[in-house]
Amino acid sequence: LVQKYPTVSKNAFKKILEWADEASSIEKVPKTMILAIIAAESGFNPFLKSTGNAEGLMQVIPSWHKEKMQSIGGVENIVDPRSNILKGTQVYKEYLVQAGNSASRALQLYLGDPKSPAANVTYANKVMGIKKDIDERLEKSMKPDQVAMLTK
């Protein structure tokens, strides 16, 4: 994965993996899904801010999720990479529950473009493809029990 994003240092990747693992444990979401969302949303750039005011690794829009921001000290803290991963994963998990555990539908809700349902589907397919790629790379480079820990 590090080779695919050469602008991200190994130390930064290590921290992102730790925070994704923490979020995965809390929200019971596969770590590889969190990493796929990060890859699609920001390309692992924690400083990215979209024209739609989405911020950070998981491109969370703080104004849409103000109530969730209180636990991290307010909307201004969404730029903290750990907080961004925790809150982004919390948002995804809520959409996953809302979507009846359909990852594809939850991703469409995560993108949340009401003007373009086709864009939502394209986005979901993109993230699912990235997740599949990450899963396959892990299978080739890790022992089966290590892969199981990441993909559960």
Coordinates of N, CA, C and O in Angstrom, one line a residue:
L1 N 0.8 -1.2 0.0 CA 0.0 0.0 0.0 C 0.9 1.3 0.0 O 0.6 2.2 -0.7
V2 N 2.0 1.2 0.7 CA 2.9 2.3 0.8 C 3.4 2.7 -0.6 O 3.5 3.8 -1.0
Q3 N 3.7 1.6 -1.4 CA 4.2 1.8 -2.7 C 3.2 2.6 -3.6 O 3.6 3.3 -4.5
K4 N 1.9 2.4 -3.4 CA 0.9 3.0 -4.2 C 0.7 4.5 -3.9 O 0.3 5.2 -4.8
Y5 N 1.2 4.9 -2.7 CA 1.0 6.3 -2.3 C 2.4 6.8 -1.9 O 2.7 7.0 -0.7
P6 N 3.3 7.0 -2.8 CA 4.7 7.3 -2.5 C 4.9 8.6 -1.8 O 6.0 8.8 -1.2
T7 N 4.0 9.5 -1.8 CA 4.1 10.8 -1.2 C 3.9 10.7 0.3 O 4.1 11.7 1.1
V8 N 3.4 9.6 0.8 CA 3.1 9.4 2.2 C 4.2 8.6 2.9 O 4.6 7.6 2.4
S9 N 4.8 9.2 3.9 CA 5.9 8.6 4.6 C 5.5 7.3 5.3 O 4.3 7.1 5.6
K10 N 6.4 6.4 5.5 CA 6.1 5.1 6.2 C 5.6 5.4 7.6 O 4.8 4.7 8.1
N11 N 6.2 6.4 8.3 CA 5.8 6.8 9.6 C 4.3 7.3 9.6 O 3.5 6.9 10.5
A12 N 4.0 8.1 8.6 CA 2.6 8.6 8.5 C 1.6 7.4 8.3 O 0.6 7.3 8.9
F13 N 2.0 6.5 7.4 CA 1.2 5.3 7.1 C 1.0 4.5 8.4 O -0.1 4.0 8.6
K14 N 2.1 4.3 9.1 CA 2.0 3.6 10.4 C 1.0 4.2 11.3 O 0.1 3.4 11.9
K15 N 1.0 5.5 11.4 CA 0.0 6.1 12.3 C -1.4 6.0 11.8 O -2.4 5.7 12.5
I16 N -1.6 6.2 10.5 CA -2.9 6.0 9.8 C -3.4 4.6 10.1 O -4.6 4.4 10.4
L17 N -2.6 3.6 9.9 CA -3.0 2.2 10.2 C -3.4 2.0 11.6 O -4.4 1.3 11.9
E18 N -2.7 2.6 12.5 CA -3.0 2.5 14.0 C -4.4 3.1 14.2 O -5.2 2.5 14.9
W19 N -4.6 4.3 13.7 CA -5.9 5.0 13.9 C -7.0 4.2 13.2 O -8.1 4.2 13.7
A20 N -6.8 3.7 12.0 CA -7.8 2.9 11.3 C -8.1 1.7 12.1 O -9.3 1.2 12.2
D21 N -7.1 1.1 12.7 CA -7.3 -0.1 13.6 C -8.2 0.2 14.8 O -9.1 -0.5 15.1
E22 N -7.9 1.4 15.4 CA -8.7 1.9 16.5 C -10.1 2.1 16.1 O -11.1 1.6 16.8
A23 N -10.3 2.8 15.0 CA -11.7 3.1 14.5 C -12.4 1.8 14.2 O -13.6 1.6 14.4
S24 N -11.7 0.8 13.6 CA -12.3 -0.5 13.2 C -12.8 -1.2 14.4 O -13.9 -1.8 14.4
S25 N -12.0 -1.2 15.5 CA -12.3 -1.8 16.7 C -13.6 -1.2 17.4 O -14.5 -1.9 17.9
I26 N -13.6 0.1 17.4 CA -14.7 0.8 18.0 C -16.0 0.6 17.2 O -17.1 0.3 17.8
E27 N -16.0 0.8 15.9 CA -17.2 0.8 15.1 C -17.5 -0.5 14.4 O -18.5 -0.7 13.8
K28 N -16.6 -1.5 14.6 CA -16.8 -2.8 14.0 C -17.0 -2.7 12.4 O -17.9 -3.3 11.9
V29 N -16.1 -2.0 11.8 CA -16.0 -1.8 10.4 C -14.6 -2.4 9.9 O -13.6 -2.2 10.6
P30 N -14.6 -3.1 8.8 CA -13.3 -3.6 8.4 C -12.3 -2.5 8.2 O -12.5 -1.5 7.6
K31 N -11.1 -2.8 8.7 CA -10.0 -1.8 8.6 C -9.7 -1.5 7.1 O -9.5 -0.3 6.8
T32 N -9.8 -2.5 6.3 CA -9.5 -2.3 4.9 C -10.6 -1.4 4.2 O -10.3 -0.7 3.3
M33 N -11.8 -1.4 4.7 CA -12.8 -0.4 4.2 C -12.5 1.0 4.6 O -12.6 1.9 3.8
I34 N -12.0 1.2 5.8 CA -11.6 2.5 6.3 C -10.5 3.0 5.4 O -10.5 4.2 4.9
L35 N -9.5 2.2 5.2 CA -8.3 2.5 4.3 C -8.8 2.8 2.9 O -8.3 3.8 2.2
A36 N -9.7 2.1 2.4 CA -10.2 2.3 1.0 C -11.0 3.7 0.9 O -10.8 4.4 -0.1
I37 N -11.7 4.0 1.9 CA -12.4 5.3 2.0 C -11.4 6.4 2.0 O -11.5 7.4 1.3
I38 N -10.3 6.3 2.8 CA -9.3 7.3 2.9 C -8.6 7.4 1.6 O -8.4 8.6 1.1
A39 N -8.3 6.3 0.9 CA -7.6 6.3 -0.4 C -8.5 7.1 -1.4 O -8.0 7.9 -2.2
A40 N -9.8 6.8 -1.4 CA -10.7 7.4 -2.4 C -10.9 8.9 -2.1 O -11.0 9.7 -3.0
E41 N -11.1 9.2 -0.8 CA -11.4 10.5 -0.4 C -10.3 11.5 -0.5 O -10.5 12.6 -0.9
S42 N -9.1 11.1 0.0 CA -8.0 12.1 0.1 C -6.7 11.6 -0.4 O -5.7 12.4 -0.4
G43 N -6.6 10.4 -0.9 CA -5.3 9.9 -1.3 C -4.3 9.9 -0.2 O -3.1 10.1 -0.4
F44 N -4.8 9.7 1.1 CA -4.0 9.7 2.3 C -3.4 11.1 2.6 O -2.4 11.2 3.2
N45 N -4.0 12.2 2.1 CA -3.6 13.5 2.4 C -4.4 14.1 3.5 O -5.6 14.5 3.3
P46 N -3.8 14.2 4.7 CA -4.6 14.7 5.9 C -5.0 16.2 5.8 O -5.8 16.6 6.6
F47 N -4.3 16.9 4.9 CA -4.6 18.3 4.9 C -5.6 18.8 3.8 O -5.9 19.9 3.6
L48 N -6.1 17.8 3.1 CA -7.0 18.1 2.0 C -8.3 18.7 2.4 O -8.9 18.2 3.4
K49 N -8.7 19.7 1.8 CA -10.0 20.4 2.0 C -10.7 20.6 0.7 O -10.1 21.2 -0.2
S50 N -11.9 20.1 0.6 CA -12.6 20.2 -0.7 C -13.3 21.5 -0.8 O -13.5 22.2 0.2
T51 N -13.8 21.8 -2.0 CA -14.6 23.0 -2.2 C -15.9 22.9 -1.5 O -16.5 23.9 -1.3
G52 N -16.3 21.7 -1.2 CA -17.6 21.5 -0.4 C -17.4 21.5 1.1 O -18.2 21.1 1.8
N53 N -16.2 21.9 1.5 CA -15.8 22.0 2.9 C -15.6 20.6 3.6 O -15.6 20.6 4.9
A54 N -15.4 19.6 2.9 CA -15.0 18.3 3.4 C -13.5 18.4 3.8 O -12.7 19.0 3.0
E55 N -13.2 17.8 4.9 CA -11.8 18.0 5.4 C -11.1 16.7 5.8 O -11.8 15.7 6.3
G56 N -9.8 16.6 5.6 CA -9.0 15.5 6.2 C -9.0 14.3 5.4 O -9.5 14.2 4.3
L57 N -8.5 13.2 6.0 CA -8.3 11.9 5.4 C -9.6 11.3 4.9 O -9.6 10.8 3.8
M58 N -10.6 11.4 5.7 CA -11.9 10.8 5.3 C -12.9 11.9 4.7 O -14.0 11.5 4.5
Q59 N -12.4 13.1 4.5 CA -13.2 14.1 3.9 C -14.6 14.3 4.6 O -15.6 14.3 4.0
V60 N -14.5 14.5 5.9 CA -15.7 14.7 6.7 C -16.2 16.2 6.6 O -15.3 17.1 6.6
I61 N -17.5 16.4 6.4 CA -18.0 17.7 6.4 C -18.5 18.1 7.8 O -19.6 17.6 8.2
P62 N -17.7 18.8 8.6 CA -18.1 19.1 10.0 C -19.5 19.7 10.2 O -20.2 19.3 11.1
S63 N -19.9 20.6 9.3 CA -21.2 21.2 9.4 C -22.3 20.2 9.3 O -23.4 20.5 9.8
W64 N -22.1 19.1 8.7 CA -23.2 18.1 8.5 C -23.2 17.2 9.7 O -24.2 16.4 9.9
H65 N -22.2 17.2 10.5 CA -22.1 16.2 11.7 C -21.7 16.9 12.9 O -20.8 16.4 13.7
K66 N -22.2 18.1 13.2 CA -21.8 18.9 14.4 C -21.9 18.2 15.7 O -21.1 18.3 16.5
E67 N -23.0 17.4 15.8 CA -23.2 16.6 17.1 C -22.1 15.6 17.3 O -21.7 15.4 18.5
K68 N -21.5 15.1 16.3 CA -20.4 14.1 16.4 C -19.1 14.8 16.8 O -18.2 14.2 17.4
M69 N -19.0 16.1 16.5 CA -17.7 16.8 16.7 C -17.5 17.2 18.1 O -16.4 17.5 18.5
Q70 N -18.5 17.2 18.9 CA -18.4 17.5 20.4 C -17.4 16.6 21.1 O -16.6 17.1 21.9
S71 N -17.4 15.3 20.8 CA -16.5 14.4 21.5 C -15.0 14.6 21.1 O -14.2 14.0 21.8
I72 N -14.7 15.3 20.0 CA -13.3 15.6 19.7 C -13.0 17.1 20.0 O -12.0 17.6 19.5
G73 N -13.9 17.8 20.7 CA -13.6 19.1 21.1 C -14.1 20.2 20.1 O -13.6 21.3 20.2
G74 N -14.9 19.8 19.2 CA -15.5 20.8 18.3 C -15.1 20.6 16.8 O -14.2 19.8 16.5
V75 N -15.8 21.3 15.9 CA -15.6 21.1 14.5 C -14.1 21.4 14.1 O -13.6 20.9 13.1
E76 N -13.5 22.4 14.8 CA -12.1 22.8 14.4 C -11.1 21.6 14.5 O -10.1 21.6 13.9
N77 N -11.5 20.6 15.3 CA -10.5 19.5 15.5 C -10.7 18.4 14.5 O -10.0 17.4 14.5
I78 N -11.6 18.5 13.5 CA -11.7 17.5 12.5 C -10.5 17.4 11.6 O -10.3 16.4 10.9
V79 N -9.6 18.4 11.6 CA -8.4 18.3 10.8 C -7.3 17.4 11.5 O -6.4 17.0 10.8
D80 N -7.5 17.1 12.8 CA -6.6 16.1 13.4 C -6.8 14.8 12.8 O -7.9 14.3 12.7
P81 N -5.8 14.2 12.2 CA -5.9 12.9 11.5 C -6.6 11.8 12.2 O -7.5 11.1 11.7
R82 N -6.3 11.6 13.5 CA -6.9 10.6 14.3 C -8.4 10.9 14.5 O -9.2 10.0 14.3
S83 N -8.7 12.1 14.8 CA -10.1 12.5 15.0 C -10.9 12.3 13.7 O -12.0 11.9 13.7
N84 N -10.3 12.7 12.6 CA -10.9 12.6 11.3 C -11.3 11.1 11.0 O -12.4 10.8 10.5
I85 N -10.3 10.2 11.3 CA -10.6 8.8 11.0 C -11.7 8.3 11.9 O -12.6 7.5 11.5
L86 N -11.6 8.6 13.2 CA -12.6 8.1 14.1 C -14.0 8.6 13.7 O -15.0 7.9 13.7
K87 N -14.1 9.9 13.4 CA -15.4 10.5 13.1 C -15.9 10.0 11.7 O -17.1 9.7 11.5
G88 N -15.0 9.9 10.8 CA -15.4 9.5 9.4 C -15.9 8.0 9.5 O -16.9 7.7 8.8
T89 N -15.2 7.2 10.3 CA -15.7 5.8 10.4 C -17.0 5.8 11.1 O -17.9 5.0 10.8
Q90 N -17.2 6.6 12.1 CA -18.5 6.7 12.8 C -19.6 7.0 11.8 O -20.7 6.4 11.8
V91 N -19.4 8.0 11.0 CA -20.3 8.4 10.0 C -20.6 7.2 9.0 O -21.8 6.9 8.8
Y92 N -19.6 6.6 8.5 CA -19.8 5.4 7.6 C -20.6 4.3 8.3 O -21.5 3.8 7.7
K93 N -20.2 4.0 9.6 CA -21.0 3.0 10.3 C -22.4 3.3 10.4 O -23.3 2.5 10.3
E94 N -22.8 4.6 10.7 CA -24.2 5.0 10.8 C -24.9 4.8 9.5 O -26.0 4.3 9.4
Y95 N -24.2 5.1 8.4 CA -24.8 4.9 7.1 C -24.9 3.4 6.8 O -25.9 3.0 6.1
L96 N -24.0 2.6 7.2 CA -24.0 1.2 7.0 C -25.2 0.6 7.7 O -26.0 -0.3 7.1
V97 N -25.5 1.0 8.9 CA -26.7 0.5 9.7 C -27.9 1.0 8.9 O -28.9 0.2 8.7
Q98 N -27.9 2.3 8.5 CA -29.1 2.8 7.8 C -29.4 2.1 6.5 O -30.5 1.9 6.1
A99 N -28.3 1.6 5.9 CA -28.4 0.9 4.6 C -28.6 -0.6 4.8 O -28.4 -1.4 3.8
G100 N -28.9 -1.1 6.0 CA -29.2 -2.5 6.2 C -27.9 -3.3 6.0 O -28.0 -4.4 5.4
N101 N -26.8 -2.8 6.3 CA -25.5 -3.5 6.2 C -25.0 -3.6 4.8 O -24.1 -4.5 4.5
S102 N -25.5 -2.9 3.8 CA -25.1 -2.9 2.5 C -23.9 -1.9 2.4 O -24.1 -0.7 2.4
A103 N -22.7 -2.4 2.2 CA -21.5 -1.5 2.1 C -21.7 -0.6 0.9 O -21.3 0.6 1.0
S104 N -22.1 -1.1 -0.2 CA -22.3 -0.2 -1.4 C -23.3 0.9 -1.2 O -23.0 2.1 -1.5
R105 N -24.4 0.6 -0.6 CA -25.4 1.7 -0.3 C -24.8 2.6 0.7 O -25.0 3.8 0.6
A106 N -24.1 2.1 1.8 CA -23.6 3.0 2.8 C -22.5 4.0 2.2 O -22.5 5.2 2.5
L107 N -21.8 3.5 1.2 CA -20.8 4.4 0.5 C -21.5 5.4 -0.3 O -21.0 6.6 -0.4
Q108 N -22.6 5.0 -0.9 CA -23.4 6.0 -1.7 C -23.9 7.1 -0.7 O -23.9 8.3 -1.1
L109 N -24.3 6.8 0.4 CA -24.8 7.7 1.4 C -23.6 8.6 1.9 O -23.7 9.8 2.2
Y110 N -22.4 7.9 2.1 CA -21.2 8.6 2.5 C -20.8 9.8 1.5 O -20.5 10.9 1.9
L111 N -20.9 9.5 0.3 CA -20.6 10.5 -0.7 C -21.7 11.6 -0.7 O -21.4 12.7 -0.7
G112 N -23.0 11.1 -0.6 CA -24.1 12.0 -0.3 C -24.3 13.1 -1.3 O -24.6 14.2 -1.0
D113 N -24.2 12.8 -2.6 CA -24.5 13.8 -3.6 C -26.0 13.6 -4.1 O -26.2 12.8 -5.0
P114 N -26.9 14.4 -3.6 CA -28.3 14.2 -3.9 C -28.6 14.6 -5.4 O -29.6 14.1 -5.9
K115 N -27.8 15.4 -6.0 CA -28.0 15.8 -7.3 C -27.5 14.8 -8.4 O -27.9 14.9 -9.5
S116 N -26.8 13.8 -7.9 CA -26.2 12.9 -8.9 C -26.1 11.5 -8.3 O -25.1 11.0 -7.9
P117 N -27.3 10.7 -8.4 CA -27.3 9.4 -7.9 C -26.2 8.5 -8.6 O -25.6 7.6 -8.1
A118 N -26.0 8.8 -9.9 CA -25.0 8.0 -10.7 C -23.6 8.2 -10.1 O -22.8 7.3 -10.0
A119 N -23.3 9.4 -9.7 CA -22.0 9.7 -9.0 C -21.8 8.9 -7.8 O -20.7 8.4 -7.4
N120 N -22.9 8.8 -7.0 CA -22.9 8.0 -5.8 C -22.5 6.5 -6.1 O -21.7 5.9 -5.3
V121 N -23.1 6.0 -7.1 CA -22.9 4.6 -7.5 C -21.4 4.4 -7.9 O -20.7 3.5 -7.6
T122 N -21.0 5.4 -8.8 CA -19.6 5.3 -9.3 C -18.6 5.4 -8.1 O -17.6 4.6 -8.1
Y123 N -18.9 6.3 -7.1 CA -18.0 6.4 -6.0 C -18.0 5.1 -5.2 O -16.9 4.6 -4.8
A124 N -19.2 4.5 -4.9 CA -19.2 3.2 -4.2 C -18.4 2.1 -4.9 O -17.7 1.4 -4.2
N125 N -18.6 2.0 -6.2 CA -17.8 1.0 -7.0 C -16.3 1.3 -6.9 O -15.6 0.3 -6.8
K126 N -15.9 2.6 -6.9 CA -14.5 2.9 -6.8 C -14.0 2.5 -5.5 O -12.9 1.8 -5.4
V127 N -14.7 2.8 -4.4 CA -14.2 2.4 -3.0 C -14.1 0.9 -2.9 O -13.2 0.4 -2.4
M128 N -15.2 0.2 -3.3 CA -15.2 -1.2 -3.3 C -14.0 -1.8 -4.0 O -13.4 -2.8 -3.6
G129 N -13.7 -1.2 -5.2 CA -12.6 -1.7 -6.0 C -11.2 -1.5 -5.2 O -10.4 -2.4 -5.3
I130 N -11.1 -0.3 -4.6 CA -9.9 -0.1 -3.8 C -9.8 -1.1 -2.7 O -8.7 -1.6 -2.4
K131 N -10.9 -1.3 -2.0 CA -10.9 -2.3 -0.9 C -10.5 -3.6 -1.4 O -9.7 -4.3 -0.7
K132 N -11.0 -4.1 -2.5 CA -10.7 -5.4 -3.0 C -9.2 -5.4 -3.3 O -8.5 -6.4 -3.0
D133 N -8.6 -4.3 -3.9 CA -7.2 -4.3 -4.2 C -6.4 -4.4 -2.9 O -5.4 -5.1 -2.9
I134 N -6.8 -3.6 -1.9 CA -6.1 -3.7 -0.6 C -6.1 -5.1 0.0 O -5.1 -5.6 0.4
D135 N -7.3 -5.7 0.0 CA -7.5 -7.1 0.5 C -6.6 -8.0 -0.3 O -5.9 -8.9 0.4
E136 N -6.5 -7.9 -1.6 CA -5.7 -8.8 -2.4 C -4.2 -8.6 -2.1 O -3.4 -9.6 -2.0
R137 N -3.8 -7.3 -2.0 CA -2.4 -7.1 -1.6 C -2.0 -7.6 -0.3 O -0.9 -8.2 -0.1
L138 N -2.9 -7.5 0.7 CA -2.7 -8.1 2.0 C -2.6 -9.6 2.0 O -1.7 -10.2 2.6
E139 N -3.4 -10.2 1.2 CA -3.4 -11.7 1.1 C -2.1 -12.2 0.6 O -1.6 -13.2 1.0
K140 N -1.5 -11.4 -0.3 CA -0.2 -11.8 -0.9 C 0.9 -11.6 0.0 O 2.0 -12.3 -0.1
S141 N 0.8 -10.6 0.9 CA 2.0 -10.2 1.7 C 1.9 -10.6 3.2 O 2.8 -10.4 3.9
M142 N 0.8 -11.2 3.6 CA 0.6 -11.5 5.0 C 0.2 -13.0 5.2 O -0.3 -13.6 4.3
K143 N 0.3 -13.4 6.5 CA -0.2 -14.7 6.9 C -1.7 -14.7 7.0 O -2.3 -13.6 7.3
P144 N -2.4 -15.8 6.7 CA -3.9 -15.8 6.8 C -4.5 -15.2 8.0 O -5.5 -14.5 8.0
D145 N -3.9 -15.5 9.2 CA -4.5 -14.9 10.4 C -4.3 -13.4 10.5 O -5.2 -12.7 11.1
Q146 N -3.2 -12.9 10.0 CA -3.1 -11.4 9.9 C -4.1 -10.8 9.0 O -4.6 -9.7 9.3
V147 N -4.3 -11.4 7.9 CA -5.3 -10.9 6.9 C -6.7 -10.9 7.6 O -7.4 -9.9 7.5
A148 N -7.0 -12.0 8.2 CA -8.3 -12.1 8.9 C -8.5 -11.0 9.9 O -9.6 -10.4 10.0
M149 N -7.5 -10.6 10.6 CA -7.6 -9.5 11.6 C -7.9 -8.2 10.9 O -8.7 -7.3 11.4
L150 N -7.4 -7.9 9.7 CA -7.6 -6.7 9.0 C -8.9 -6.6 8.3 O -9.5 -5.5 8.2
T151 N -9.4 -7.7 7.8 CA -10.6 -7.7 7.0 C -11.9 -8.0 7.7 O -13.0 -7.9 7.1
K152 N -11.8 -8.4 9.0 CA -13.0 -8.7 9.7 C -13.8 -7.5 10.1 O -13.4 -6.4 10.1

